JSON list of C-alpha atoms in Angstrom, two decimals:
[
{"chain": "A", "resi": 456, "resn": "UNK", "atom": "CA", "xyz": [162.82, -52.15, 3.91]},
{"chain": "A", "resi": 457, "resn": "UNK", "atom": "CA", "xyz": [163.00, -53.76, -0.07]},
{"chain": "A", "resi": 458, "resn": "UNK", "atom": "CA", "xyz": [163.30, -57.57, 0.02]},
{"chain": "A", "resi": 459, "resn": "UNK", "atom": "CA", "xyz": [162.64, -59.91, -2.49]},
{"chain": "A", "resi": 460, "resn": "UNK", "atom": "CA", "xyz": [161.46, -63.32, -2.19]},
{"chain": "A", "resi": 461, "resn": "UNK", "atom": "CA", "xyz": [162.16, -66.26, -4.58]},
{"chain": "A", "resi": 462, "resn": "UNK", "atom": "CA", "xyz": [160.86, -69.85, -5.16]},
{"chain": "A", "resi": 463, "resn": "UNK", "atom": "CA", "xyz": [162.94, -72.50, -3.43]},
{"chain": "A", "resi": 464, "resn": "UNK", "atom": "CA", "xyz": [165.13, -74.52, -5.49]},
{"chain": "A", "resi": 465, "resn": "UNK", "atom": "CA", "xyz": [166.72, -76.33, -7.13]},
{"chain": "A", "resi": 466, "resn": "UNK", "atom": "CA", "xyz": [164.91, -77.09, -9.82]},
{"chain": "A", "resi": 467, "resn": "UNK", "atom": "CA", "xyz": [164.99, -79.72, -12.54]},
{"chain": "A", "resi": 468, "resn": "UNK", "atom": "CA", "xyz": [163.35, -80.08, -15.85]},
{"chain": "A", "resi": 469, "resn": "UNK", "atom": "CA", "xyz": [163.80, -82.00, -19.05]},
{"chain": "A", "resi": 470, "resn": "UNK", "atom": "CA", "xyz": [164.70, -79.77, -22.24]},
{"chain": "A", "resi": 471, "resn": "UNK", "atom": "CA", "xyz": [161.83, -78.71, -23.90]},
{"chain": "A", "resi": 472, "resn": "UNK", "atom": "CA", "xyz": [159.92, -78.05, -20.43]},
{"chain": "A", "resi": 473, "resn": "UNK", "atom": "CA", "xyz": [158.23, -74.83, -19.67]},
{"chain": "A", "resi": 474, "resn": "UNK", "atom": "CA", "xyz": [160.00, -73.11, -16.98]},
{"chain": "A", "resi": 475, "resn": "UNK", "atom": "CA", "xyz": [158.54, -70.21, -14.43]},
{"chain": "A", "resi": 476, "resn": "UNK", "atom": "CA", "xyz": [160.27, -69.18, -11.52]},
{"chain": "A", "resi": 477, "resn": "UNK", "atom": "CA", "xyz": [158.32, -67.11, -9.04]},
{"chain": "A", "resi": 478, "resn": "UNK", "atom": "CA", "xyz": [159.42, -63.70, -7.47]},
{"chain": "A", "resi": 479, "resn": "UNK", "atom": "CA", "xyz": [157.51, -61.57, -5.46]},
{"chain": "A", "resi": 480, "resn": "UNK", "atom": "CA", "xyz": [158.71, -58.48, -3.48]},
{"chain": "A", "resi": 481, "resn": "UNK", "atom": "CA", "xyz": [158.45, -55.88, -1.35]},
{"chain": "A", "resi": 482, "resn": "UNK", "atom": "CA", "xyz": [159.19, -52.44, -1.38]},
{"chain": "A", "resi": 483, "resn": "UNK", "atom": "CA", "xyz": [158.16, -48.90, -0.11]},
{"chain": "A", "resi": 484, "resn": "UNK", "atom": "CA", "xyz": [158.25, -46.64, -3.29]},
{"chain": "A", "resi": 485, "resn": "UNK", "atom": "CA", "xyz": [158.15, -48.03, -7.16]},
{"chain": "A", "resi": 486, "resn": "UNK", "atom": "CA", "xyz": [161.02, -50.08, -7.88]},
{"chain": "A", "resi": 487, "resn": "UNK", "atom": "CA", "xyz": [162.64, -51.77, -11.30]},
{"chain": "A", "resi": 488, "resn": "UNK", "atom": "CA", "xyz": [162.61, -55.08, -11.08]},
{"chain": "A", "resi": 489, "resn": "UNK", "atom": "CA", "xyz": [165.27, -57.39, -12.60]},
{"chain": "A", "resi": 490, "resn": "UNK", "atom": "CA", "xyz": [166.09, -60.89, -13.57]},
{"chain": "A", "resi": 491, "resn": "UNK", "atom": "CA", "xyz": [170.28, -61.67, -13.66]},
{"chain": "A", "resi": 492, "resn": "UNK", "atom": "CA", "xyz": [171.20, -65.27, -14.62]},
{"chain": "A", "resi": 493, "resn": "UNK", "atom": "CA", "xyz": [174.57, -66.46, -13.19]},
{"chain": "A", "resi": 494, "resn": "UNK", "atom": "CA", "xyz": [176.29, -69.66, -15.59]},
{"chain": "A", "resi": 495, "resn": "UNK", "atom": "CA", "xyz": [178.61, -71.44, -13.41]},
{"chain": "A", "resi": 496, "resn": "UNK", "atom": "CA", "xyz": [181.78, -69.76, -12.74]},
{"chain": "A", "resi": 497, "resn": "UNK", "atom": "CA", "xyz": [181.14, -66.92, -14.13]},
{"chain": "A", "resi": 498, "resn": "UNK", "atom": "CA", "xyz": [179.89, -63.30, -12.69]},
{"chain": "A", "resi": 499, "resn": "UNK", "atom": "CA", "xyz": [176.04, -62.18, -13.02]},
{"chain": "A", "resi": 500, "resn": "UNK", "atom": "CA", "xyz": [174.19, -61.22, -16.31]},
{"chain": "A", "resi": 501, "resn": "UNK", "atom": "CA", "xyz": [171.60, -58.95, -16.91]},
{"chain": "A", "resi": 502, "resn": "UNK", "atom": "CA", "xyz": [168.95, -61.11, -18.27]},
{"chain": "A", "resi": 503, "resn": "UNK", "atom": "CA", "xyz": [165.82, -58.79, -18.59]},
{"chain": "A", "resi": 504, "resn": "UNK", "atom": "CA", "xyz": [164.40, -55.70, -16.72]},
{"chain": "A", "resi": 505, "resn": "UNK", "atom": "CA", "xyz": [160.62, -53.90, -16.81]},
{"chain": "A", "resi": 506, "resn": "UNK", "atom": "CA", "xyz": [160.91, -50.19, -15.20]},
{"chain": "A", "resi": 507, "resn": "UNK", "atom": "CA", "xyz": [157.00, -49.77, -13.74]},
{"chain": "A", "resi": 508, "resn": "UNK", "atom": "CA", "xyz": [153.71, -51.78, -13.51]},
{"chain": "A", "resi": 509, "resn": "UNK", "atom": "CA", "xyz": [152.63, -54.08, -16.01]},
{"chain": "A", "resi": 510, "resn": "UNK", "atom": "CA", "xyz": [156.06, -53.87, -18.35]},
{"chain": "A", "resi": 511, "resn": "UNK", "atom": "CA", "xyz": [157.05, -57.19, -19.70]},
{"chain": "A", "resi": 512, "resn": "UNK", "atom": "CA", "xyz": [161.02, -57.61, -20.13]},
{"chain": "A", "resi": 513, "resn": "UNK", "atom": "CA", "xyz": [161.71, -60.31, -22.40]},
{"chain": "A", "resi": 514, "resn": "UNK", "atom": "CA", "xyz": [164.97, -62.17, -23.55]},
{"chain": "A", "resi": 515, "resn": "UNK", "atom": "CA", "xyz": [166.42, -65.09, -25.21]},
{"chain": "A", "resi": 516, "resn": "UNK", "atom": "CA", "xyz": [162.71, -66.59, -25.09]},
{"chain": "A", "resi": 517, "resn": "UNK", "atom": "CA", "xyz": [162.67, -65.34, -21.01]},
{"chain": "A", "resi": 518, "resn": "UNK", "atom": "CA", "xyz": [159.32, -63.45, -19.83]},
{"chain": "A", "resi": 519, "resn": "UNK", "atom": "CA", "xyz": [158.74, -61.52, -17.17]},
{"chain": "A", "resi": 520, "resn": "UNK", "atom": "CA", "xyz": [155.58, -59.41, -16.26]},
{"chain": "A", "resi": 521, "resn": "UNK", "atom": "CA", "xyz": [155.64, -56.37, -13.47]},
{"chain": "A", "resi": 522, "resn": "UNK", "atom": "CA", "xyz": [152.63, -57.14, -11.44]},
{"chain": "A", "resi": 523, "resn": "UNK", "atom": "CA", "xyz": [151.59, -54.58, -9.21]},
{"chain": "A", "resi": 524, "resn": "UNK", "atom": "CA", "xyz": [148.76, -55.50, -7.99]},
{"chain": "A", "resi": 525, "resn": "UNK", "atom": "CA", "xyz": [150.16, -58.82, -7.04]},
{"chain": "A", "resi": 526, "resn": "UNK", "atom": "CA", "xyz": [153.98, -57.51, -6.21]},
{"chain": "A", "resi": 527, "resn": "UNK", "atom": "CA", "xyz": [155.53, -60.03, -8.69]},
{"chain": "A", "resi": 528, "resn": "UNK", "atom": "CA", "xyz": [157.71, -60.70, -11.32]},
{"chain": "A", "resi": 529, "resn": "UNK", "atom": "CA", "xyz": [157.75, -64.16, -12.21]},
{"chain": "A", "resi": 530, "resn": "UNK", "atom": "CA", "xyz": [160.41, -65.52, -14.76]},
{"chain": "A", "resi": 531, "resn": "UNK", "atom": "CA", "xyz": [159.06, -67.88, -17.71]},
{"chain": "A", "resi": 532, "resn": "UNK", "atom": "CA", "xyz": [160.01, -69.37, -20.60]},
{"chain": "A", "resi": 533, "resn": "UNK", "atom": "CA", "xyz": [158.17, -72.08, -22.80]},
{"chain": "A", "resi": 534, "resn": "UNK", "atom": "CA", "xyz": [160.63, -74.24, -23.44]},
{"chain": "A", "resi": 535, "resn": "UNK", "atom": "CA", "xyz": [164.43, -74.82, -21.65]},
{"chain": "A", "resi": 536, "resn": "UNK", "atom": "CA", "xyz": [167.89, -75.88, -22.98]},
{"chain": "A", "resi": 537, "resn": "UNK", "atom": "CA", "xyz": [170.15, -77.52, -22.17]},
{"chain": "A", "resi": 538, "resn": "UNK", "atom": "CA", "xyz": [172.07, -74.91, -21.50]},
{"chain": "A", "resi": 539, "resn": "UNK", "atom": "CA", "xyz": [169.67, -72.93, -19.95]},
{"chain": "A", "resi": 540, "resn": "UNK", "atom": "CA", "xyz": [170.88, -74.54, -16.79]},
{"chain": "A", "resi": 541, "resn": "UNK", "atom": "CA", "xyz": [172.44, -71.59, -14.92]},
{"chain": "A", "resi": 542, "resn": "UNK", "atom": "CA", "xyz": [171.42, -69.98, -11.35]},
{"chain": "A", "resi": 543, "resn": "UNK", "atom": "CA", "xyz": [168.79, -67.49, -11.43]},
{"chain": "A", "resi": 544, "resn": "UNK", "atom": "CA", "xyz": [168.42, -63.94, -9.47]},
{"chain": "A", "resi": 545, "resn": "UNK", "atom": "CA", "xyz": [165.46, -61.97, -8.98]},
{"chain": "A", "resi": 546, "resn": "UNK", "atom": "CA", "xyz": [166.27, -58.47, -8.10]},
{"chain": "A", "resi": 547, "resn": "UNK", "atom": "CA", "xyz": [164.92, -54.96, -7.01]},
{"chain": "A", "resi": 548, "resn": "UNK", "atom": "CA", "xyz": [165.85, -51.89, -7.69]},
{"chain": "A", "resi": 549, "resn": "UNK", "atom": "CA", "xyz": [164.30, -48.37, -6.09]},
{"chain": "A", "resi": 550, "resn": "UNK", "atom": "CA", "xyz": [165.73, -44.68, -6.39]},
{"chain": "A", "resi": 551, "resn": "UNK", "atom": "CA", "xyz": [164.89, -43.88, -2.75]},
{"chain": "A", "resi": 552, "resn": "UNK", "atom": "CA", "xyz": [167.52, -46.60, -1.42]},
{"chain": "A", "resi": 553, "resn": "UNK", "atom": "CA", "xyz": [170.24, -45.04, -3.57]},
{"chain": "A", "resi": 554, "resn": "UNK", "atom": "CA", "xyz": [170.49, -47.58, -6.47]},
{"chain": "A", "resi": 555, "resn": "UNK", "atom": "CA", "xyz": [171.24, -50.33, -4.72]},
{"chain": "A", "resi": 556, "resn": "UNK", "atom": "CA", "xyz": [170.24, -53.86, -5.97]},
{"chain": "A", "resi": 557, "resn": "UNK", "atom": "CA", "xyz": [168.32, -56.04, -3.25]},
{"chain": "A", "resi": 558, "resn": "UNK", "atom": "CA", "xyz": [168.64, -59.76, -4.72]},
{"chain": "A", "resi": 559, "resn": "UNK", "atom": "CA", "xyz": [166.83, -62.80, -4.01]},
{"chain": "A", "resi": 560, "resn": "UNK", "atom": "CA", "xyz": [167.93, -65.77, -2.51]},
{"chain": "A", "resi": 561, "resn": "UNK", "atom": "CA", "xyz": [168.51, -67.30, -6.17]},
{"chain": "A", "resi": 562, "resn": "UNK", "atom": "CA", "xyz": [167.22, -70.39, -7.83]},
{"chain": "A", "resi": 563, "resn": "UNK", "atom": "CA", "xyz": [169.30, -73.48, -9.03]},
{"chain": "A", "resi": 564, "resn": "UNK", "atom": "CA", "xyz": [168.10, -74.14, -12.80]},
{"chain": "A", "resi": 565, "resn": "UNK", "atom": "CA", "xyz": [169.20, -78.07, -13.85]},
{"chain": "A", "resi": 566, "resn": "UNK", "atom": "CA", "xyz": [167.63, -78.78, -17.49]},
{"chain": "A", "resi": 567, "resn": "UNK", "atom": "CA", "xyz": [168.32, -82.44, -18.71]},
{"chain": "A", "resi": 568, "resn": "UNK", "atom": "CA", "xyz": [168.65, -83.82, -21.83]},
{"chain": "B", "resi": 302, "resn": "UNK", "atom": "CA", "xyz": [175.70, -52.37, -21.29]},
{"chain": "B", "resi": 303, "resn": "UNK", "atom": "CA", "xyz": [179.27, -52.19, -19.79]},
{"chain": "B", "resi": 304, "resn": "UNK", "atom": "CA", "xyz": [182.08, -54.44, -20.24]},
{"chain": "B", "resi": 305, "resn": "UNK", "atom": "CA", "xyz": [183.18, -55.11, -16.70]},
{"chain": "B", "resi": 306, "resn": "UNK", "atom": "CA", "xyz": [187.02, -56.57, -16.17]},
{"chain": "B", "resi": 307, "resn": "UNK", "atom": "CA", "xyz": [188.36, -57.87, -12.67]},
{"chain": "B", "resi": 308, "resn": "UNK", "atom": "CA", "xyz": [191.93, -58.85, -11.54]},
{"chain": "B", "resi": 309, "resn": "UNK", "atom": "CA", "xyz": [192.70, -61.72, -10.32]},
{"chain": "B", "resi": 310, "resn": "UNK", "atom": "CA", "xyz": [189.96, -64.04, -11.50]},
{"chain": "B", "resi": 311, "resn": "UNK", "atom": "CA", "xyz": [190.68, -66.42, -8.41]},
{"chain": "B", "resi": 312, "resn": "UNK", "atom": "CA", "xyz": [193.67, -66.36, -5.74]},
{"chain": "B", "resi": 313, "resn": "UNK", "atom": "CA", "xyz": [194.52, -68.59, -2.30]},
{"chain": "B", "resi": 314, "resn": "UNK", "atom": "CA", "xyz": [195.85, -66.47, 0.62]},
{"chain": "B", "resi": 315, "resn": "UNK", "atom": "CA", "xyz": [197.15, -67.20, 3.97]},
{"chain": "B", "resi": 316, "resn": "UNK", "atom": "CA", "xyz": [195.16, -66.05, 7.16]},
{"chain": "B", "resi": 317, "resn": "UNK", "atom": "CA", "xyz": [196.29, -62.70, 8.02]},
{"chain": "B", "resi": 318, "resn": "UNK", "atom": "CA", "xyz": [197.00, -61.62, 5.09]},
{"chain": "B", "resi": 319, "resn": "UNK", "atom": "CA", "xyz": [195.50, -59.07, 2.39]},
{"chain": "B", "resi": 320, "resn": "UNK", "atom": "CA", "xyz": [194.98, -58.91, -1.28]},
{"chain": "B", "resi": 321, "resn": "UNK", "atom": "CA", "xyz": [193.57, -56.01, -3.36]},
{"chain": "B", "resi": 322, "resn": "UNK", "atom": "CA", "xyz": [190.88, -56.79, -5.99]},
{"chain": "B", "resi": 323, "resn": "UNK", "atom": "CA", "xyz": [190.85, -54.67, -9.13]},
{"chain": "B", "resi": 324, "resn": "UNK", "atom": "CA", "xyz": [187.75, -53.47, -11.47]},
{"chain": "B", "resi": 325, "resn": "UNK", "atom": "CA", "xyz": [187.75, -51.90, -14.68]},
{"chain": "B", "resi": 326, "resn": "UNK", "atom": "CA", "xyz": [185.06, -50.29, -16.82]},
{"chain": "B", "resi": 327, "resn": "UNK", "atom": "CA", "xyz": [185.26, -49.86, -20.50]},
{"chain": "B", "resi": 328, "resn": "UNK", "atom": "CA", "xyz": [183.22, -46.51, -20.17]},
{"chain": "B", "resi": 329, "resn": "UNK", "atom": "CA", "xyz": [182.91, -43.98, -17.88]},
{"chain": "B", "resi": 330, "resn": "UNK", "atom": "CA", "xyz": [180.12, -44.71, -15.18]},
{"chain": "B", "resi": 331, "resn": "UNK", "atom": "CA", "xyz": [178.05, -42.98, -12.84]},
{"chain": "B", "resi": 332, "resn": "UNK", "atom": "CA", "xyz": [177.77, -45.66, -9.51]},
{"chain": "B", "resi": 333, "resn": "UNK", "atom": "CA", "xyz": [180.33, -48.67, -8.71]},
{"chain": "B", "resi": 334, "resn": "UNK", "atom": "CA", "xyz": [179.78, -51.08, -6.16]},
{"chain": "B", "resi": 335, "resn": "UNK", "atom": "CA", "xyz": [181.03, -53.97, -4.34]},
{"chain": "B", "resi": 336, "resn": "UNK", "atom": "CA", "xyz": [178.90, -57.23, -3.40]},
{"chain": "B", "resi": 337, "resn": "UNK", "atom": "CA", "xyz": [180.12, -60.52, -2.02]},
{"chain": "B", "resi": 338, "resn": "UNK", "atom": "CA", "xyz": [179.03, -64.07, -2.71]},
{"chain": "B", "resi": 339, "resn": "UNK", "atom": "CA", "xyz": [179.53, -66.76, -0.01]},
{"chain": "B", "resi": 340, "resn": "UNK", "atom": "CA", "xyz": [179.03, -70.31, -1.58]},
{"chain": "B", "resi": 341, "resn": "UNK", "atom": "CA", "xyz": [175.98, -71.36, -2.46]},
{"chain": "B", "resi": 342, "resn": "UNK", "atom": "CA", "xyz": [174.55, -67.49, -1.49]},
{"chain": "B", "resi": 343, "resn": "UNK", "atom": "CA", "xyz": [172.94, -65.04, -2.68]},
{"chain": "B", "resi": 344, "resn": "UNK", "atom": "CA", "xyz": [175.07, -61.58, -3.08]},
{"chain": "B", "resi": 345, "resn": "UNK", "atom": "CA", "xyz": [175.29, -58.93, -0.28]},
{"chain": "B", "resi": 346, "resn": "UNK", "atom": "CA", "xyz": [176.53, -55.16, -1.06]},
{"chain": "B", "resi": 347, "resn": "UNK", "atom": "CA", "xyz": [179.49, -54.45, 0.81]},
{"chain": "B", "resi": 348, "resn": "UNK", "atom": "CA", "xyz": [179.82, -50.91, -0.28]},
{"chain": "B", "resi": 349, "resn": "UNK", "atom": "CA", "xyz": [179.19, -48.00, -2.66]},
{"chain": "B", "resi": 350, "resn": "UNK", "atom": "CA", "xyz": [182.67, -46.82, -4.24]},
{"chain": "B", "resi": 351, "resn": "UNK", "atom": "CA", "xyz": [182.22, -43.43, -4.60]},
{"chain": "B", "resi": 352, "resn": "UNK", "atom": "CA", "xyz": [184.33, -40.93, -6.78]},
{"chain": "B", "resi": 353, "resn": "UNK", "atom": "CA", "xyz": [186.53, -38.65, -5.35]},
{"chain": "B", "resi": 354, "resn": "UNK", "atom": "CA", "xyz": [185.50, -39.48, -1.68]},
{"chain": "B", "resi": 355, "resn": "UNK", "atom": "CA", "xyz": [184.94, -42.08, 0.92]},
{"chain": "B", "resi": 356, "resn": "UNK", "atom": "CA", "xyz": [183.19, -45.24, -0.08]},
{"chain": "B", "resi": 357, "resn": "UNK", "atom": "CA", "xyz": [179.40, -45.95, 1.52]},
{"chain": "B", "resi": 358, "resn": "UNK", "atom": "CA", "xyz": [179.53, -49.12, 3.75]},
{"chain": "B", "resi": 359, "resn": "UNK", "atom": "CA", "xyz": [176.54, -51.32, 4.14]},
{"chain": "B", "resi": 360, "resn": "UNK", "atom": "CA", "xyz": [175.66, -52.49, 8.02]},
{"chain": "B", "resi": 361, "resn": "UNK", "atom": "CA", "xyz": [178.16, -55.32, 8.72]},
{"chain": "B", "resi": 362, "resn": "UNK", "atom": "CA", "xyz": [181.16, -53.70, 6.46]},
{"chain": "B", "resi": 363, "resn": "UNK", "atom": "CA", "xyz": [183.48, -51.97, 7.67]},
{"chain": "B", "resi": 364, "resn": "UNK", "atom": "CA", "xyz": [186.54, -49.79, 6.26]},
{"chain": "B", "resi": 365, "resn": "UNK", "atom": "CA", "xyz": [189.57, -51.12, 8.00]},
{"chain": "B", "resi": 366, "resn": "UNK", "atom": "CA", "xyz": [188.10, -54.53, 6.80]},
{"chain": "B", "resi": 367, "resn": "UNK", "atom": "CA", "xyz": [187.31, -53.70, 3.37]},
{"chain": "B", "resi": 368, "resn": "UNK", "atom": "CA", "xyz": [189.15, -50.64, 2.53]},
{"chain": "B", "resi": 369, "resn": "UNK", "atom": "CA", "xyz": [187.77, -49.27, -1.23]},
{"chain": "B", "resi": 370, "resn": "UNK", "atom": "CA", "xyz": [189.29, -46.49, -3.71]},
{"chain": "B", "resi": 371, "resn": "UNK", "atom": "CA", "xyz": [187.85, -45.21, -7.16]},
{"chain": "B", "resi": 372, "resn": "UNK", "atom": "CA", "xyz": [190.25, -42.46, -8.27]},
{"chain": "B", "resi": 373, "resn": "UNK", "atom": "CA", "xyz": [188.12, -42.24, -11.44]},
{"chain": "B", "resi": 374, "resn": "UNK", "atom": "CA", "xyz": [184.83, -42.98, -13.37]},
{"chain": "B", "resi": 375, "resn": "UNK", "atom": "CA", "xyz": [186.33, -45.96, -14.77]},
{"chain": "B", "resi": 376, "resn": "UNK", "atom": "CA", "xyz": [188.11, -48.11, -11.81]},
{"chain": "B", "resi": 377, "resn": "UNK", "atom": "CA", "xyz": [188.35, -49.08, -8.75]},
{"chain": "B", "resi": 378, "resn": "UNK", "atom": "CA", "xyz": [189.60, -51.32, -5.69]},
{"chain": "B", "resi": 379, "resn": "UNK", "atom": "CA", "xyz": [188.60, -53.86, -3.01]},
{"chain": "B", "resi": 380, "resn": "UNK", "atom": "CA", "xyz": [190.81, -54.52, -0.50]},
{"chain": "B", "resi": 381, "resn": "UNK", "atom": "CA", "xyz": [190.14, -57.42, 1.98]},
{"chain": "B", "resi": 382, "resn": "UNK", "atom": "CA", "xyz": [192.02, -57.16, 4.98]},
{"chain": "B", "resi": 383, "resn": "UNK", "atom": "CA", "xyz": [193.54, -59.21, 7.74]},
{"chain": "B", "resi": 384, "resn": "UNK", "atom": "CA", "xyz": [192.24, -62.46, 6.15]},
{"chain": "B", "resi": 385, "resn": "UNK", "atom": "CA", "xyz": [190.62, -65.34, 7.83]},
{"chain": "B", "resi": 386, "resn": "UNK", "atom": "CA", "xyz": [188.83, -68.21, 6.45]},
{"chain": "B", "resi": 387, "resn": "UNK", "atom": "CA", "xyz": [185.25, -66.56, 6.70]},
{"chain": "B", "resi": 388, "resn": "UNK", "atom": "CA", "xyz": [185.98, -64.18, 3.77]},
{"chain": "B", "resi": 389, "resn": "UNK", "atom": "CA", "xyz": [186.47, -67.21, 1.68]},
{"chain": "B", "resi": 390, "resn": "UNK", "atom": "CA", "xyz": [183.84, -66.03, -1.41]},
{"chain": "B", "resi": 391, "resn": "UNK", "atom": "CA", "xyz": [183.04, -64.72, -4.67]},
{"chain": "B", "resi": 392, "resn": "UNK", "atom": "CA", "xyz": [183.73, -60.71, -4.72]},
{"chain": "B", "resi": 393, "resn": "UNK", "atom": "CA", "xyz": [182.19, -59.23, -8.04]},
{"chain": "B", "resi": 394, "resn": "UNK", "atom": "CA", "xyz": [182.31, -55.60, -8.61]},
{"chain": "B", "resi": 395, "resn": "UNK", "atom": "CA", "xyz": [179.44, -53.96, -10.65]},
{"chain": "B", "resi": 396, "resn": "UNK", "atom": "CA", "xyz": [178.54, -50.55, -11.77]},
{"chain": "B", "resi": 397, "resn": "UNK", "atom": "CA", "xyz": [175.51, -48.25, -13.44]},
{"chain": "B", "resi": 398, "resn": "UNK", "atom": "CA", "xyz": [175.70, -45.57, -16.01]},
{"chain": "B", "resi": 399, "resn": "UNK", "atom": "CA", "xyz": [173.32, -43.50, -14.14]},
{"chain": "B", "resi": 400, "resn": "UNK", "atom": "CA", "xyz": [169.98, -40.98, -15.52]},
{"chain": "B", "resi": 401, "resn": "UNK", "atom": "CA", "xyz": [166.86, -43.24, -15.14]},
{"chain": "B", "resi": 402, "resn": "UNK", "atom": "CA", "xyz": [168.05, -46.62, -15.23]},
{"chain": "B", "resi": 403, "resn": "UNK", "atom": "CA", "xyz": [168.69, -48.68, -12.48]},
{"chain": "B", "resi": 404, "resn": "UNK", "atom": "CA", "xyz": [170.41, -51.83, -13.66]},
{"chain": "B", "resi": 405, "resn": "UNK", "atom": "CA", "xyz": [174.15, -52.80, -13.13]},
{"chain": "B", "resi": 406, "resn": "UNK", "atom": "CA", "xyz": [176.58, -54.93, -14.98]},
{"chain": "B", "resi": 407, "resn": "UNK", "atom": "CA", "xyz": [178.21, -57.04, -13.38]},
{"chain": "B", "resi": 408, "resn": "UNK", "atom": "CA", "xyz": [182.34, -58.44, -13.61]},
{"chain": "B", "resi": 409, "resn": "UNK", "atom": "CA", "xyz": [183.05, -61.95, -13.38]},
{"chain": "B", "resi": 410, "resn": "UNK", "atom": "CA", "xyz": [184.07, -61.99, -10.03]},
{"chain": "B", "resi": 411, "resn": "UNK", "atom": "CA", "xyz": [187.62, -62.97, -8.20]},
{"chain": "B", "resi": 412, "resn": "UNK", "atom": "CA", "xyz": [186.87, -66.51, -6.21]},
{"chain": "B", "resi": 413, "resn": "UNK", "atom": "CA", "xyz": [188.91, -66.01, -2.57]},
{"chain": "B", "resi": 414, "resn": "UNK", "atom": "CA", "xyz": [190.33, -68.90, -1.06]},
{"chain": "B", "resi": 415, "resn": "UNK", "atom": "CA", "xyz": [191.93, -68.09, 2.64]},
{"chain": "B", "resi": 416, "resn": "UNK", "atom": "CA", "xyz": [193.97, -71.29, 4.45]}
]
């Protein structure tokens, strides 16, 4: 079956830090891979997406590269906020399993001041 | 995107009890679903509302538990029944316009509380 694995948390940088958060998954067919970002108390956001092998989403100065070859989809940015600070989802996506969304396990996101 | 509305945002019931979670769509859409959030966890799809017919339950979910309607392309219903203090969570509802793209907007959730 689909899984997706992400780096253990939490994790804690000082603003102006560059961030990557590694995701790697697995999956039978060619899935869309996803990045939501969840701000505390609130429901998920979509934060970027890439559809097939070697498609870079990108948002709000977030990065994220479809790598095949290596099953990954790690999350960057070059440089954090403040309010960056926020948990962060890693997610798959693949037609044959109806739609449904297989998330990570999340990663906690504290940037300081 | 879709703008995703849920009712109530947070509520505290008694054991035993039920309450009925509502989501609503600004646009029609092709797939809803359900997910829960325990705290501190990841989410977990509890089912596929489907329109017009029975919702799809994930392994673990069950329909006298979590009994779901979507009388049209726009809303649709969680209930979570007989409450204990397990089902204490986040419940967000989500949904996908359908063709070729996969990704799903997501409400803000309803935060359960069950004493």
């Amino acid at each position: 079956g689909n899984s997706v694995t992400q780096m253990e948390g939490p994790v804690t940088l000082s603003e102006e830090a560059f961030l990557t958060i590694n995701c790697t998954y697995t999956a039978t067919g060619y899935p869309s891979l996803f990045w939501y970002v969840q701000y505390p108390g609130e429901g998920l956001q979509l934060l970027l997406k890439a559809t097939k092998a070697d498609d870079k989403g990108s948002n709000k100065g977030f990065e994220a590269t479809y790598r095949k070859e290596t099953t990954s989809f790690h999350l960057e940015k070059g440089s954090v906020q403040v309010s960056d600070s926020a948990v962060y989802f890693c997610a798959l996506s693949e037609g044959t399993s109806g739609s449904r969304l297989t998330f990570g396990e999340g990663t906690q996101l504290t940037v300081n001041p | 995107s879709a703008v995703i509305s849920q009712k109530p945002s947070r509520d505290i019931c008694q054991r035993g009890t039920s309450l009925t979670i509502q989501c609503q769509v600004d646009s029609q859409v092709t797939m809803m679903f359900w997910y829960r959030q325990q705290p501190g966890q990841s989410l977990t799809l509890i089912a596929t509302a489907n329109q017009g017919s029975e919702a799809t339950y994930e392994s673990g979910f069950v329909i006298d538990k979590f009994p779901i309607s979507r009388p049209n392309l726009t809303f649709s219903t969680l209930t979570v029944s007989n409450m204990s203090p397990e089902d204490s969570s986040i419940y967000l509802c989500s949904a996908r316009r359908g063709g070729g793209s996969y990704e799903q907007y997501f409400g803000p959730g309803t935060r359960l509380t069950v004493t």
